Structure formats: structure tokens, C-alpha cells
CSV table of C-alpha atoms in Angstrom, one decimal:
chain,number,residue,atom,x,y,z
A,1425,MET,CA,-41.6,48.2,-34.9
A,1426,GLN,CA,-42.5,44.6,-34.4
A,1427,ARG,CA,-39.5,42.3,-34.8
A,1428,TRP,CA,-40.9,40.3,-37.8
A,1429,ARG,CA,-41.2,43.5,-39.9
A,1430,ILE,CA,-37.5,44.2,-40.1
A,1431,ARG,CA,-36.1,40.7,-40.7
A,1432,THR,CA,-35.7,40.9,-44.5
A,1433,CYS,CA,-34.3,44.4,-44.8
A,1434,VAL,CA,-31.6,44.7,-42.2
A,1435,SER,CA,-28.7,43.4,-44.4
A,1436,ALA,CA,-29.4,46.1,-47.0
A,1437,ALA,CA,-29.7,48.7,-44.2
A,1438,LEU,CA,-26.4,47.7,-42.8
A,1439,ALA,CA,-24.8,47.9,-46.2
A,1440,THR,CA,-26.2,51.4,-46.8
A,1441,ALA,CA,-25.0,52.5,-43.4
A,1442,GLY,CA,-21.5,51.3,-44.0
A,1443,LEU,CA,-21.7,48.7,-41.2
A,1444,LEU,CA,-20.9,45.5,-43.0
A,1445,LEU,CA,-18.4,43.9,-40.8
A,1446,SER,CA,-16.7,41.2,-42.7
A,1447,GLY,CA,-13.0,41.5,-43.5
A,1448,CYS,CA,-12.6,45.0,-41.9
A,1449,ALA,CA,-13.7,44.8,-38.3
A,1450,ASN,CA,-11.4,45.1,-35.4
A,1451,PRO,CA,-13.5,43.9,-32.5
A,1452,GLY,CA,-12.6,44.9,-29.0
A,1453,VAL,CA,-10.7,42.2,-27.1
A,1454,GLY,CA,-12.8,40.7,-24.3
A,1455,SER,CA,-12.1,38.1,-21.7
A,1456,ALA,CA,-13.4,34.7,-20.7
A,1457,GLU,CA,-11.3,34.7,-17.5
A,1458,ASP,CA,-14.0,36.1,-15.3
A,1459,ASP,CA,-15.4,34.3,-12.3
A,1460,ALA,CA,-19.1,33.6,-13.1
A,1461,THR,CA,-19.9,33.2,-9.4
A,1462,ALA,CA,-18.7,36.7,-8.5
A,1463,PRO,CA,-21.0,39.7,-8.3
A,1464,VAL,CA,-21.4,41.3,-11.8
A,1465,THR,CA,-23.8,43.4,-13.8
A,1466,LEU,CA,-24.4,42.3,-17.4
A,1467,LYS,CA,-25.8,44.5,-20.2
A,1468,PHE,CA,-28.3,42.7,-22.3
A,1469,TRP,CA,-29.5,44.4,-25.6
A,1470,HIS,CA,-32.5,43.1,-27.5
A,1471,GLY,CA,-34.9,44.2,-30.2
A,1472,TRP,CA,-38.3,43.5,-28.6
A,1473,SER,CA,-40.5,46.5,-28.0
A,1474,ALA,CA,-44.2,45.5,-27.8
A,1475,PRO,CA,-45.4,45.6,-24.1
A,1476,GLY,CA,-46.1,41.9,-24.0
A,1477,GLU,CA,-42.8,41.0,-25.5
A,1478,VAL,CA,-40.8,43.3,-23.1
A,1479,LYS,CA,-42.7,41.8,-20.1
A,1480,ALA,CA,-41.8,38.3,-21.3
A,1481,ILE,CA,-38.1,39.3,-21.5
A,1482,ASN,CA,-38.2,40.9,-18.1
A,1483,ASP,CA,-39.9,37.8,-16.6
A,1484,SER,CA,-37.1,35.7,-18.2
A,1485,ILE,CA,-34.4,37.9,-16.6
A,1486,ALA,CA,-36.1,37.7,-13.2
A,1487,ARG,CA,-36.1,33.9,-13.4
A,1488,PHE,CA,-32.4,33.9,-14.3
A,1489,GLU,CA,-31.5,36.3,-11.5
A,1490,LYS,CA,-33.3,34.1,-9.0
A,1491,LEU,CA,-31.1,31.2,-10.1
A,1492,HIS,CA,-27.9,33.4,-10.3
A,1493,PRO,CA,-28.3,35.9,-7.5
A,1494,ASN,CA,-24.7,37.2,-8.1
A,1495,ILE,CA,-25.5,38.3,-11.6
A,1496,HIS,CA,-27.6,41.4,-12.2
A,1497,VAL,CA,-28.9,42.0,-15.7
A,1498,THR,CA,-29.7,45.4,-17.1
A,1499,SER,CA,-32.0,45.1,-20.2
A,1500,THR,CA,-32.2,47.5,-23.1
A,1501,GLY,CA,-34.9,46.9,-25.7
A,1502,ASN,CA,-35.9,48.1,-29.1
A,1503,VAL,CA,-32.3,48.0,-30.2
A,1504,THR,CA,-31.5,47.6,-33.9
A,1505,ASP,CA,-28.7,45.4,-35.4
A,1506,ALA,CA,-27.1,48.6,-36.7
A,1507,THR,CA,-26.9,50.1,-33.2
A,1508,ILE,CA,-25.5,46.9,-31.7
A,1509,ASN,CA,-22.9,46.7,-34.4
A,1510,GLN,CA,-21.8,50.3,-33.8
A,1511,ALA,CA,-21.5,49.6,-30.1
A,1512,LEU,CA,-19.5,46.5,-30.7
A,1513,ARG,CA,-17.1,48.2,-33.0
A,1514,ALA,CA,-16.6,51.0,-30.5
A,1515,GLY,CA,-16.2,48.6,-27.5
A,1516,GLY,CA,-15.6,49.9,-24.1
A,1517,ASP,CA,-17.8,50.1,-21.0
A,1518,GLY,CA,-20.9,51.2,-23.0
A,1519,ALA,CA,-21.0,48.0,-25.2
A,1520,PRO,CA,-23.4,45.2,-24.3
A,1521,ASP,CA,-22.3,41.8,-23.0
A,1522,VAL,CA,-25.1,39.7,-24.4
A,1523,ILE,CA,-26.9,40.6,-27.7
A,1524,THR,CA,-29.8,39.4,-29.8
A,1525,SER,CA,-30.7,39.7,-33.5
A,1526,PHE,CA,-33.9,39.0,-35.4
A,1527,THR,CA,-31.9,38.7,-38.6
A,1528,THR,CA,-30.5,35.3,-39.1
A,1529,ASN,CA,-29.2,36.3,-42.5
A,1530,ASN,CA,-26.5,38.4,-40.8
A,1531,VAL,CA,-25.1,35.5,-38.6
A,1532,GLY,CA,-22.4,34.7,-41.2
A,1533,GLN,CA,-21.3,38.4,-40.9
A,1534,TYR,CA,-21.3,38.2,-37.1
A,1535,CYS,CA,-19.2,35.1,-37.0
A,1536,ASP,CA,-16.8,36.0,-39.7
A,1537,SER,CA,-16.1,39.5,-38.3
A,1538,GLY,CA,-15.3,38.2,-34.8
A,1539,MET,CA,-17.7,40.7,-33.2
A,1540,TRP,CA,-19.7,37.8,-31.7
A,1541,ALA,CA,-17.7,35.3,-29.6
A,1542,ASP,CA,-17.4,31.7,-30.6
A,1543,LEU,CA,-19.7,29.8,-28.3
A,1544,ASP,CA,-18.3,26.3,-28.9
A,1545,PRO,CA,-15.7,26.6,-26.1
A,1546,PHE,CA,-18.4,27.6,-23.6
A,1547,LEU,CA,-20.6,24.7,-24.8
A,1548,ARG,CA,-17.8,22.2,-24.3
A,1549,LYS,CA,-16.7,23.3,-20.9
A,1550,THR,CA,-20.3,23.3,-19.5
A,1551,GLY,CA,-21.1,19.9,-21.1
A,1552,VAL,CA,-23.8,21.1,-23.5
A,1553,ASP,CA,-24.0,18.9,-26.6
A,1554,LYS,CA,-25.5,21.3,-29.1
A,1555,THR,CA,-26.5,18.5,-31.6
A,1556,LYS,CA,-28.7,16.9,-28.9
A,1557,VAL,CA,-30.2,20.2,-27.8
A,1558,PHE,CA,-31.0,22.1,-31.0
A,1559,PRO,CA,-32.5,20.9,-34.3
A,1560,LYS,CA,-30.0,20.7,-37.1
A,1561,SER,CA,-31.7,23.4,-39.2
A,1562,LEU,CA,-31.5,25.9,-36.3
A,1563,LEU,CA,-27.8,25.2,-35.7
A,1564,GLN,CA,-27.2,25.9,-39.4
A,1565,TYR,CA,-28.5,29.4,-39.3
A,1566,THR,CA,-26.6,30.2,-36.0
A,1567,SER,CA,-23.1,29.2,-37.3
A,1568,PHE,CA,-20.8,30.0,-40.2
A,1569,ASP,CA,-17.6,28.4,-41.4
A,1570,GLY,CA,-17.3,26.2,-38.4
A,1571,LYS,CA,-17.9,28.9,-35.8
A,1572,GLN,CA,-20.9,28.7,-33.6
A,1573,CYS,CA,-21.1,32.4,-32.7
A,1574,ALA,CA,-24.8,32.4,-31.9
A,1575,LEU,CA,-27.5,30.1,-30.5
A,1576,PRO,CA,-31.3,30.0,-31.4
A,1577,LEU,CA,-33.5,32.0,-29.1
A,1578,LEU,CA,-36.9,30.8,-30.3
A,1579,ALA,CA,-37.7,30.1,-34.0
A,1580,ASP,CA,-40.1,31.2,-36.6
A,1581,ALA,CA,-41.7,28.8,-39.1
A,1582,PHE,CA,-43.7,29.9,-42.1
A,1583,GLY,CA,-46.9,28.1,-43.3
A,1584,MET,CA,-50.2,29.0,-44.9
A,1585,TYR,CA,-53.2,30.6,-43.3
A,1586,TYR,CA,-56.4,29.9,-45.1
A,1587,ASN,CA,-60.0,31.2,-44.9
A,1588,LYS,CA,-62.1,28.1,-44.1
A,1589,ASP,CA,-65.4,29.9,-44.9
A,1590,ALA,CA,-64.0,30.9,-48.4
A,1591,PHE,CA,-62.9,27.3,-49.0
A,1592,GLU,CA,-66.3,25.9,-48.1
A,1593,LYS,CA,-68.1,28.4,-50.4
A,1594,ALA,CA,-65.7,27.5,-53.2
A,1595,GLY,CA,-66.3,23.8,-52.7
A,1596,ILE,CA,-62.7,23.1,-51.7
A,1597,SER,CA,-62.5,20.4,-49.0
A,1598,ARG,CA,-58.9,20.8,-47.8
A,1599,PRO,CA,-55.8,23.1,-48.3
A,1600,PRO,CA,-53.7,22.4,-51.4
A,1601,ARG,CA,-50.7,20.1,-50.9
A,1602,THR,CA,-49.0,20.4,-54.2
A,1603,MET,CA,-48.2,23.3,-56.5
A,1604,SER,CA,-50.7,22.2,-59.2
A,1605,GLU,CA,-53.5,22.1,-56.5
A,1606,PHE,CA,-52.3,25.5,-55.3
A,1607,VAL,CA,-52.7,27.1,-58.7
A,1608,ARG,CA,-56.1,25.4,-59.2
A,1609,ASP,CA,-57.5,26.4,-55.8
A,1610,ALA,CA,-56.1,30.0,-56.0
A,1611,LYS,CA,-58.1,30.5,-59.2
A,1612,LYS,CA,-61.3,29.0,-57.6
A,1613,LEU,CA,-61.0,31.2,-54.6
A,1614,THR,CA,-60.5,34.4,-56.6
A,1615,VAL,CA,-63.6,36.7,-56.7
A,1616,ARG,CA,-63.6,39.7,-58.9
A,1617,SER,CA,-65.6,42.9,-58.2
A,1618,GLY,CA,-65.3,44.2,-61.7
A,1619,LYS,CA,-63.2,43.7,-64.9
A,1620,ASP,CA,-60.1,45.3,-63.3
A,1621,SER,CA,-60.7,44.8,-59.6
A,1622,TYR,CA,-61.1,42.1,-57.0
A,1623,LYS,CA,-63.1,41.4,-53.9
A,1624,ARG,CA,-60.7,38.6,-53.0
A,1625,VAL,CA,-57.8,36.8,-54.5
A,1626,GLY,CA,-57.0,33.1,-53.7
A,1627,PHE,CA,-53.3,33.7,-53.0
A,1628,MET,CA,-51.2,36.8,-53.7
A,1629,PRO,CA,-47.9,35.6,-55.2
A,1630,ASN,CA,-46.4,39.1,-55.6
A,1631,PHE,CA,-43.1,39.3,-53.8
A,1632,ARG,CA,-43.6,42.8,-52.3
A,1633,LEU,CA,-46.5,41.6,-50.2
A,1634,TYR,CA,-45.8,41.5,-46.4
A,1635,GLN,CA,-43.8,38.3,-45.7
A,1636,ASN,CA,-43.6,37.2,-49.4
A,1637,SER,CA,-39.9,37.5,-49.8
A,1638,PRO,CA,-39.1,35.0,-52.6
A,1639,ASP,CA,-36.7,32.9,-50.6
A,1640,ARG,CA,-39.6,31.8,-48.3
A,1641,LEU,CA,-41.8,30.2,-51.0
A,1642,PHE,CA,-38.7,29.0,-52.8
A,1643,GLY,CA,-37.9,27.0,-49.7
A,1644,GLN,CA,-40.7,24.6,-50.6
A,1645,TRP,CA,-38.5,23.3,-53.4
A,1646,GLY,CA,-35.5,22.7,-51.1
A,1647,PRO,CA,-33.1,24.7,-53.2
A,1648,THR,CA,-29.3,24.7,-53.0
A,1649,TYR,CA,-27.9,28.3,-53.2
A,1650,PHE,CA,-24.2,27.5,-53.2
A,1651,ASP,CA,-21.9,24.7,-54.3
A,1652,SER,CA,-19.1,23.2,-52.2
A,1653,LYS,CA,-16.8,26.0,-53.2
A,1654,GLY,CA,-19.2,28.7,-52.1
A,1655,ASN,CA,-20.3,29.7,-55.7
A,1656,SER,CA,-23.9,30.7,-56.4
A,1657,VAL,CA,-25.7,28.0,-58.4
A,1658,LEU,CA,-29.2,29.4,-58.8
A,1659,ALA,CA,-29.0,29.3,-62.6
A,1660,LYS,CA,-27.7,25.7,-62.6
A,1661,GLN,CA,-30.7,24.0,-60.8
A,1662,GLN,CA,-34.0,23.2,-62.3
A,1663,SER,CA,-35.9,24.1,-59.1
A,1664,THR,CA,-35.1,27.8,-59.6
A,1665,TYR,CA,-36.9,27.7,-63.0
A,1666,ASP,CA,-39.8,25.7,-61.6
A,1667,PHE,CA,-40.2,28.2,-58.8
A,1668,PHE,CA,-40.5,31.2,-61.2
A,1669,ARG,CA,-42.8,29.1,-63.5
A,1670,VAL,CA,-45.2,28.3,-60.7
A,1671,THR,CA,-45.3,31.8,-59.3
A,1672,GLY,CA,-46.1,33.0,-62.8
A,1673,GLN,CA,-48.9,30.4,-63.1
A,1674,LEU,CA,-50.3,31.6,-59.8
A,1675,ALA,CA,-50.4,35.2,-61.1
A,1676,ASP,CA,-51.8,34.3,-64.5
A,1677,ALA,CA,-54.6,32.1,-63.0
A,1678,GLN,CA,-55.9,35.1,-61.1
A,1679,GLY,CA,-55.7,37.8,-63.7
A,1680,GLY,CA,-52.0,38.5,-64.1
A,1681,TYR,CA,-49.2,40.4,-62.3
A,1682,GLY,CA,-50.4,43.9,-63.2
A,1683,ALA,CA,-54.0,43.4,-61.9
A,1684,LEU,CA,-52.8,41.7,-58.8
A,1685,GLU,CA,-50.2,44.4,-58.1
A,1686,ARG,CA,-52.8,47.1,-58.3
A,1687,PHE,CA,-55.0,45.2,-55.9
A,1688,ARG,CA,-52.0,44.7,-53.5
A,1689,THR,CA,-51.4,48.4,-53.3
A,1690,SER,CA,-54.9,48.8,-51.8
A,1691,PHE,CA,-54.0,46.6,-48.9
A,1692,GLY,CA,-53.6,48.0,-45.4
A,1693,ASP,CA,-50.5,47.8,-43.2
A,1694,GLU,CA,-49.3,44.2,-42.4
A,1695,MET,CA,-49.6,44.7,-38.7
A,1696,SER,CA,-52.8,46.7,-38.6
A,1697,ALA,CA,-56.5,45.8,-38.5
A,1698,GLN,CA,-56.4,46.4,-42.3
A,1699,ASN,CA,-54.2,43.4,-42.9
A,1700,ALA,CA,-55.4,41.9,-46.2
A,1701,PHE,CA,-55.9,38.4,-44.8
A,1702,LEU,CA,-57.8,39.7,-41.7
A,1703,THR,CA,-60.1,41.8,-43.9
A,1704,GLY,CA,-60.9,38.9,-46.2
A,1705,LYS,CA,-59.0,40.1,-49.3
A,1706,LEU,CA,-56.8,37.0,-49.3
A,1707,ALA,CA,-58.1,33.5,-49.0
A,1708,MET,CA,-54.7,31.9,-48.6
A,1709,HIS,CA,-51.7,33.7,-47.1
A,1710,LEU,CA,-48.0,32.9,-46.4
A,1711,ASP,CA,-47.1,34.0,-42.8
A,1712,GLY,CA,-45.5,33.0,-39.6
A,1713,GLU,CA,-46.8,31.6,-36.3
A,1714,TRP,CA,-47.3,35.0,-34.7
A,1715,ARG,CA,-50.2,35.8,-37.1
A,1716,GLY,CA,-52.5,33.3,-35.3
A,1717,LEU,CA,-52.2,35.2,-32.0
A,1718,MET,CA,-52.9,38.5,-33.9
A,1719,LEU,CA,-56.0,37.0,-35.6
A,1720,ASN,CA,-57.3,35.8,-32.3
A,1721,GLU,CA,-56.7,39.2,-30.7
A,1722,ALA,CA,-58.4,40.9,-33.6
A,1723,LYS,CA,-61.4,38.5,-33.5
A,1724,ALA,CA,-61.3,37.7,-37.2
A,1725,GLY,CA,-64.8,37.6,-38.6
A,1726,PHE,CA,-64.3,34.2,-40.3
A,1727,ASP,CA,-63.2,30.7,-39.5
A,1728,TRP,CA,-59.5,30.2,-40.4
A,1729,GLY,CA,-56.9,27.4,-40.2
A,1730,VAL,CA,-53.2,26.7,-40.8
A,1731,ALA,CA,-51.5,24.2,-43.0
A,1732,PRO,CA,-48.0,23.8,-44.5
A,1733,LEU,CA,-47.4,25.5,-47.7
A,1734,PRO,CA,-47.8,23.3,-50.8
A,1735,VAL,CA,-44.7,21.5,-52.3
A,1736,PRO,CA,-43.8,20.8,-55.9
A,1737,ASP,CA,-45.7,17.9,-57.4
A,1738,ASP,CA,-42.6,15.8,-57.9
A,1739,GLN,CA,-41.7,16.3,-54.2
A,1740,ALA,CA,-45.1,15.4,-52.7
A,1741,ASP,CA,-43.4,13.3,-50.0
A,1742,THR,CA,-41.9,16.5,-48.5
A,1743,TYR,CA,-45.3,18.0,-47.7
A,1744,GLY,CA,-45.2,19.4,-44.2
A,1745,ARG,CA,-42.0,21.3,-44.8
A,1746,GLY,CA,-41.5,25.1,-44.4
A,1747,TYR,CA,-39.1,27.9,-44.2
A,1748,LEU,CA,-37.4,28.5,-40.9
A,1749,THR,CA,-35.7,31.5,-39.3
A,1750,GLY,CA,-35.7,33.0,-35.8
A,1751,THR,CA,-34.1,35.1,-33.2
A,1752,VAL,CA,-30.4,34.5,-32.3
A,1753,THR,CA,-28.4,35.4,-29.3
A,1754,GLY,CA,-24.7,35.5,-28.5
A,1755,ILE,CA,-21.9,37.1,-26.5
A,1756,ALA,CA,-20.1,40.3,-27.5
A,1757,HIS,CA,-16.4,39.6,-28.2
A,1758,SER,CA,-15.6,42.8,-26.4
A,1759,SER,CA,-17.3,41.6,-23.1
A,1760,THR,CA,-14.9,41.2,-20.2
A,1761,HIS,CA,-17.6,39.1,-18.4
A,1762,GLN,CA,-18.0,36.3,-21.0
A,1763,ASN,CA,-18.3,33.4,-18.5
A,1764,ALA,CA,-21.2,35.2,-16.7
A,1765,ALA,CA,-22.6,36.2,-20.1
A,1766,TRP,CA,-22.6,32.6,-21.1
A,1767,GLU,CA,-24.7,31.7,-18.0
A,1768,LEU,CA,-27.4,34.0,-19.3
A,1769,VAL,CA,-27.1,32.8,-22.9
A,1770,ARG,CA,-27.2,29.2,-21.7
A,1771,PHE,CA,-30.3,29.8,-19.5
A,1772,LEU,CA,-32.2,31.6,-22.3
A,1773,THR,CA,-31.5,29.0,-24.9
A,1774,THR,CA,-31.2,25.6,-23.2
A,1775,ASP,CA,-33.3,25.7,-20.1
A,1776,THR,CA,-36.5,23.8,-21.1
A,1777,ARG,CA,-38.8,25.5,-18.7
A,1778,GLN,CA,-37.5,28.9,-19.7
A,1779,VAL,CA,-37.7,28.2,-23.4
A,1780,VAL,CA,-41.3,26.9,-23.2
A,1781,SER,CA,-42.4,29.9,-21.0
A,1782,PHE,CA,-40.9,32.4,-23.3
A,1783,ALA,CA,-42.4,30.6,-26.4
A,1784,ASN,CA,-45.8,30.6,-24.9
A,1785,ALA,CA,-45.6,34.2,-23.9
A,1786,ILE,CA,-44.7,35.7,-27.3
A,1787,HIS,CA,-46.1,32.9,-29.4
A,1788,ASN,CA,-42.9,31.8,-31.2
A,1789,VAL,CA,-41.7,28.3,-31.9
A,1790,PRO,CA,-39.4,26.7,-29.3
A,1791,SER,CA,-35.9,26.2,-30.4
A,1792,THR,CA,-34.8,23.0,-28.5
A,1793,TYR,CA,-35.9,19.4,-28.9
A,1794,ALA,CA,-37.0,19.2,-25.3
A,1795,ALA,CA,-39.1,22.3,-25.5
A,1796,LEU,CA,-40.8,21.3,-28.7
A,1797,LYS,CA,-42.0,18.1,-27.0
A,1798,SER,CA,-42.9,19.7,-23.7
A,1799,PRO,CA,-46.4,19.0,-22.4
A,1800,ASP,CA,-46.4,22.6,-21.1
A,1801,LEU,CA,-46.2,24.1,-24.6
A,1802,ASP,CA,-49.3,25.9,-25.9
A,1803,ALA,CA,-51.6,23.2,-27.2
A,1804,ASP,CA,-53.5,25.5,-29.6
A,1805,PRO,CA,-53.9,23.4,-32.8
A,1806,THR,CA,-53.0,26.3,-35.1
A,1807,PHE,CA,-49.8,26.9,-33.2
A,1808,LYS,CA,-49.0,23.2,-33.2
A,1809,ALA,CA,-49.1,23.3,-37.0
A,1810,PHE,CA,-46.0,25.5,-36.9
A,1811,ILE,CA,-44.4,23.2,-34.3
A,1812,ASP,CA,-44.8,20.4,-36.8
A,1813,ILE,CA,-43.3,22.5,-39.6
A,1814,ALA,CA,-40.3,23.4,-37.4
A,1815,GLN,CA,-39.7,19.7,-36.7
A,1816,ASN,CA,-40.2,18.5,-40.3
A,1817,LYS,CA,-36.9,17.0,-41.6
A,1818,TYR,CA,-37.3,18.7,-44.9
A,1819,SER,CA,-37.8,22.2,-43.5
A,1820,GLN,CA,-35.1,24.6,-44.5
A,1821,SER,CA,-33.3,27.7,-43.4
A,1822,MET,CA,-31.1,30.0,-45.5
A,1823,PRO,CA,-27.4,29.2,-45.7
A,1824,GLN,CA,-25.1,31.8,-44.1
A,1825,SER,CA,-22.8,34.1,-46.0
A,1826,THR,CA,-19.9,36.3,-45.0
A,1827,ASN,CA,-21.6,39.5,-46.2
A,1828,GLY,CA,-24.8,39.2,-44.2
A,1829,GLY,CA,-27.2,37.7,-46.7
A,1830,MET,CA,-26.6,40.2,-49.5
A,1831,TYR,CA,-27.4,37.3,-51.9
A,1832,ILE,CA,-31.0,37.2,-50.6
A,1833,THR,CA,-31.4,40.9,-51.3
A,1834,SER,CA,-30.0,40.3,-54.8
A,1835,LEU,CA,-32.5,37.4,-55.3
A,1836,GLN,CA,-35.3,39.7,-54.2
A,1837,ASP,CA,-34.3,42.4,-56.7
A,1838,PHE,CA,-34.2,39.9,-59.5
A,1839,ALA,CA,-37.5,38.4,-58.5
A,1840,TYR,CA,-39.2,41.8,-58.6
A,1841,SER,CA,-38.1,42.1,-62.2
A,1842,ALA,CA,-39.0,38.5,-63.1
A,1843,GLU,CA,-42.5,38.7,-61.8
A,1844,ALA,CA,-43.1,42.0,-63.6
A,1845,GLY,CA,-42.0,40.4,-66.9
A,1846,ARG,CA,-38.8,42.4,-67.3
A,1847,ALA,CA,-36.5,39.3,-67.2
A,1848,HIS,CA,-37.1,38.3,-70.8
A,1849,ASP,CA,-34.4,35.6,-70.8
A,1850,LEU,CA,-34.7,33.9,-67.4
A,1851,ARG,CA,-31.7,31.7,-67.9
A,1852,LYS,CA,-29.5,34.6,-68.9
A,1853,GLY,CA,-30.8,36.7,-66.0
A,1854,LEU,CA,-30.1,33.9,-63.4
A,1855,ARG,CA,-26.6,33.5,-64.7
A,1856,THR,CA,-26.0,37.2,-64.3
A,1857,LEU,CA,-27.5,37.0,-60.8
A,1858,ASP,CA,-25.1,34.2,-59.9
A,1859,GLU,CA,-22.2,36.3,-61.2
A,1860,GLN,CA,-23.3,39.3,-59.1
A,1861,ILE,CA,-23.7,37.2,-55.9
A,1862,ASP,CA,-20.2,35.7,-56.4
A,1863,ALA,CA,-18.7,39.2,-57.0
A,1864,ASP,CA,-20.4,40.5,-53.9
A,1865,THR,CA,-19.0,37.6,-51.9
A,1866,LEU,CA,-15.5,38.1,-53.2
A,1867,GLN,CA,-15.6,41.8,-52.5
A,1868,SER,CA,-16.7,41.2,-48.9
A,1869,LYS,CA,-13.6,39.0,-48.4
A,1870,SER,CA,-11.1,41.5,-49.8
């Protein structure tokens, strides 16, 4: 399974499996007293599985071992968050020393449980100023409640892919920049093949499509999820209502939720040659930077481009922003080789040449200021569009929570009902959603 396919569902999977860690974990006691210059073998667990990705990881390890000949790294790939958490709970010789996760939503859980070691002491003693190395938004999704238990290991930025041929045929000169333009262009780009079917839709707003988790498009409004006391405030901000209004307008402009949902169910698998954007069924599509590489490999039969997603009309000056997430890495609290493990984490996350090489190899966004500006970074203009989104000061990542992002799952469930017209009183529904999120947070702390 490709990494980007599991990012939105892991929190729910962990909850179902009884693996939520906050408030009840007893992590094995590790040690930061080891000599990082002594011979040692580190166990590194990660989730990459595709041949090209695994090769990129192995090449990274080879570069590290050349710089640190005393440290040998054994790498285990295709490991899920649930498997890592089980191993960390058990501790012992079988547990990993260095771990990665594709699920930034779970970082609050990792930090709060103590399963992932606090990296701030290691940063300080090796003279790494994290605020000068990593963009602020990436530091936000790798820390929780003052604890930096993870660091960014490449990032993902979300933007809009668009079919240039379809735009030209519809007489549209450029991608939409505001939500009103978005609705207008989506309607122009929609082509029906009959009364109840489509040849192509301008933009599929339905939240069950591929990467269309509601929090990603909602990020264009720059929402606030929690107040200073940690209480959910979705019902108290106008942007939430504007978001659902615009997604409703997008659906209505193209025939309504029901017709679009029937069309969506005809789409092929996201990562297959039957992807709806690749097959021309979508003229505009929300997706991450990896899609460009896949479109090139598949030799898409049309000219395509990338642009930032539109922003609200009253926030036109924020155009260029996008939703950010990414891979994170850290040190297992149970590791007895934490100083040596830190050398590996520091190399993977802060060495500019390494970060650029890895980013180019797997076509993800670099996660340090220096790497983002490196002349060695892939100069492909469509990839650069995501680099610009990642560096935009208005781009936003999700705030961390102690229960592994359960609030995002709750928002998803509510959004499914809202788009289908089952939330008849939106304000009342959002107040109930806030109450549910607060109750879940309180329960996780008990």
C-alpha cells in the first residue's frame, strides 16, 4: 500500500484495534547514556514499500553508514503505525530504535504517551536550532504540548491539478483563484453524457473521493479548530459555515450531490491507471505532489498543470496557500541506543544533501529551509508549484491532539452527512460536533 493511501484512516484503525496510547501507556525505559561513537546496530522501521521508495531509503542508509562506520542500520519496511505501537508497548530487544510514521495526525498521541522520546535535549546538545532548520508549520505537526517528539522527514503539500486541454476548450484562460471563480469554472468544465450521467465534471467536491478529506479543502479558509483552552470551536467560526456553503455550491453547480456521487462510484482506484483525473473524468483535482510523477509515468493523454487551490473571496491575498502534512520520524523511548539513534534521525532530517536527494528520489517536498532553496532540487515546474505552496506563509497543517486526530475523523463523519443533506440544521449539528470532540478529548485524558 502506498503511503499516501493510509494517511487519513490510521487514527480510526488504531482506535478500533485498542491501540490509542494516551493516558494509559507504560513505555519501556530506554537510555541516552550510550556512546554514539561505539559499534552499534540500530533497528529502523518505516512504512515505504514501493521498490523505488525502498531503494531511496536504502541509499540514504548507505550514505549514513559511510559517514558513521561504527553504526550499522537494519531497515524494515512496509510497517504500519499499529505494528510500531505494539512493538513499542512491548519494548525489549525486538523493538525498533528509530521509527517513522506517515500519519501526522497521530503525533500528539506519540508525544503525550511518551512512546516517542523528546528530541529537544538532543537538538540542544548537538547545536541544532530547529526554528532555523524547519519551517514553522512543519514543527507544529511534529510536536505537542511543548514536546518535540518527532521531526519532519519530507513533507506533502496539496494543490490543484488541472486539465489544460479541457480549460482551453471551455474558454478558461487560467486556474481559478477564488471560490466564486472555482464554482463558475467547475460548472463550465462539466460535460454531461446524458440526463443522469457525465463525461466529465469540473471538480468533484464529494468528501469520499481519493484525497478529498474535508480538512484539506477547509484548510484554504485558515480555520481554527481549538481555542486556547483546547475546546473545539468549529461551530463558533464563520469559516466553517462558509466552507460547507461553498462545497454545496460546487455540487449544485454540477448537478447535485446525488448525481455526482453516482458518477464518483464509477471511478477507478486512486493509484491505478483508472484514476479519474488520469482518465479525463475530472478537469480539476485536489491532490499531492506525488501525483505529478505518476501522471508522467502513466503518460497522461492530455496537457496538465498545477496551481494552488482557490481561496475564499474575502481572503484573496492568501492565494498560494495549501494544506501541509508529511512523514515524521523519531526515537523510540525504549531504545537503549538513543544517542546513536539521534545521529541517524539528525542525518535524515537536517543534512541538506540527504534531504534533497531523498526528496528528488521519491518526489516529496523537502522539509528544511536549506533543502527547499537548494539548486540541486528537482526543477520540474509542476513540482516547484508544491515547493511554493509548502513555503507560503498562509499554508496550514492540522493542530495536534492527545487522541491521535480523532477530531478529524469526527469532522469527516459529519461532513459526509452534511454533503448528503442529512444535516438539516448546520449550526446545531456543528455544536453537537464540538461537544463530541470535546468529550472524546476528555475521555482520552482520563
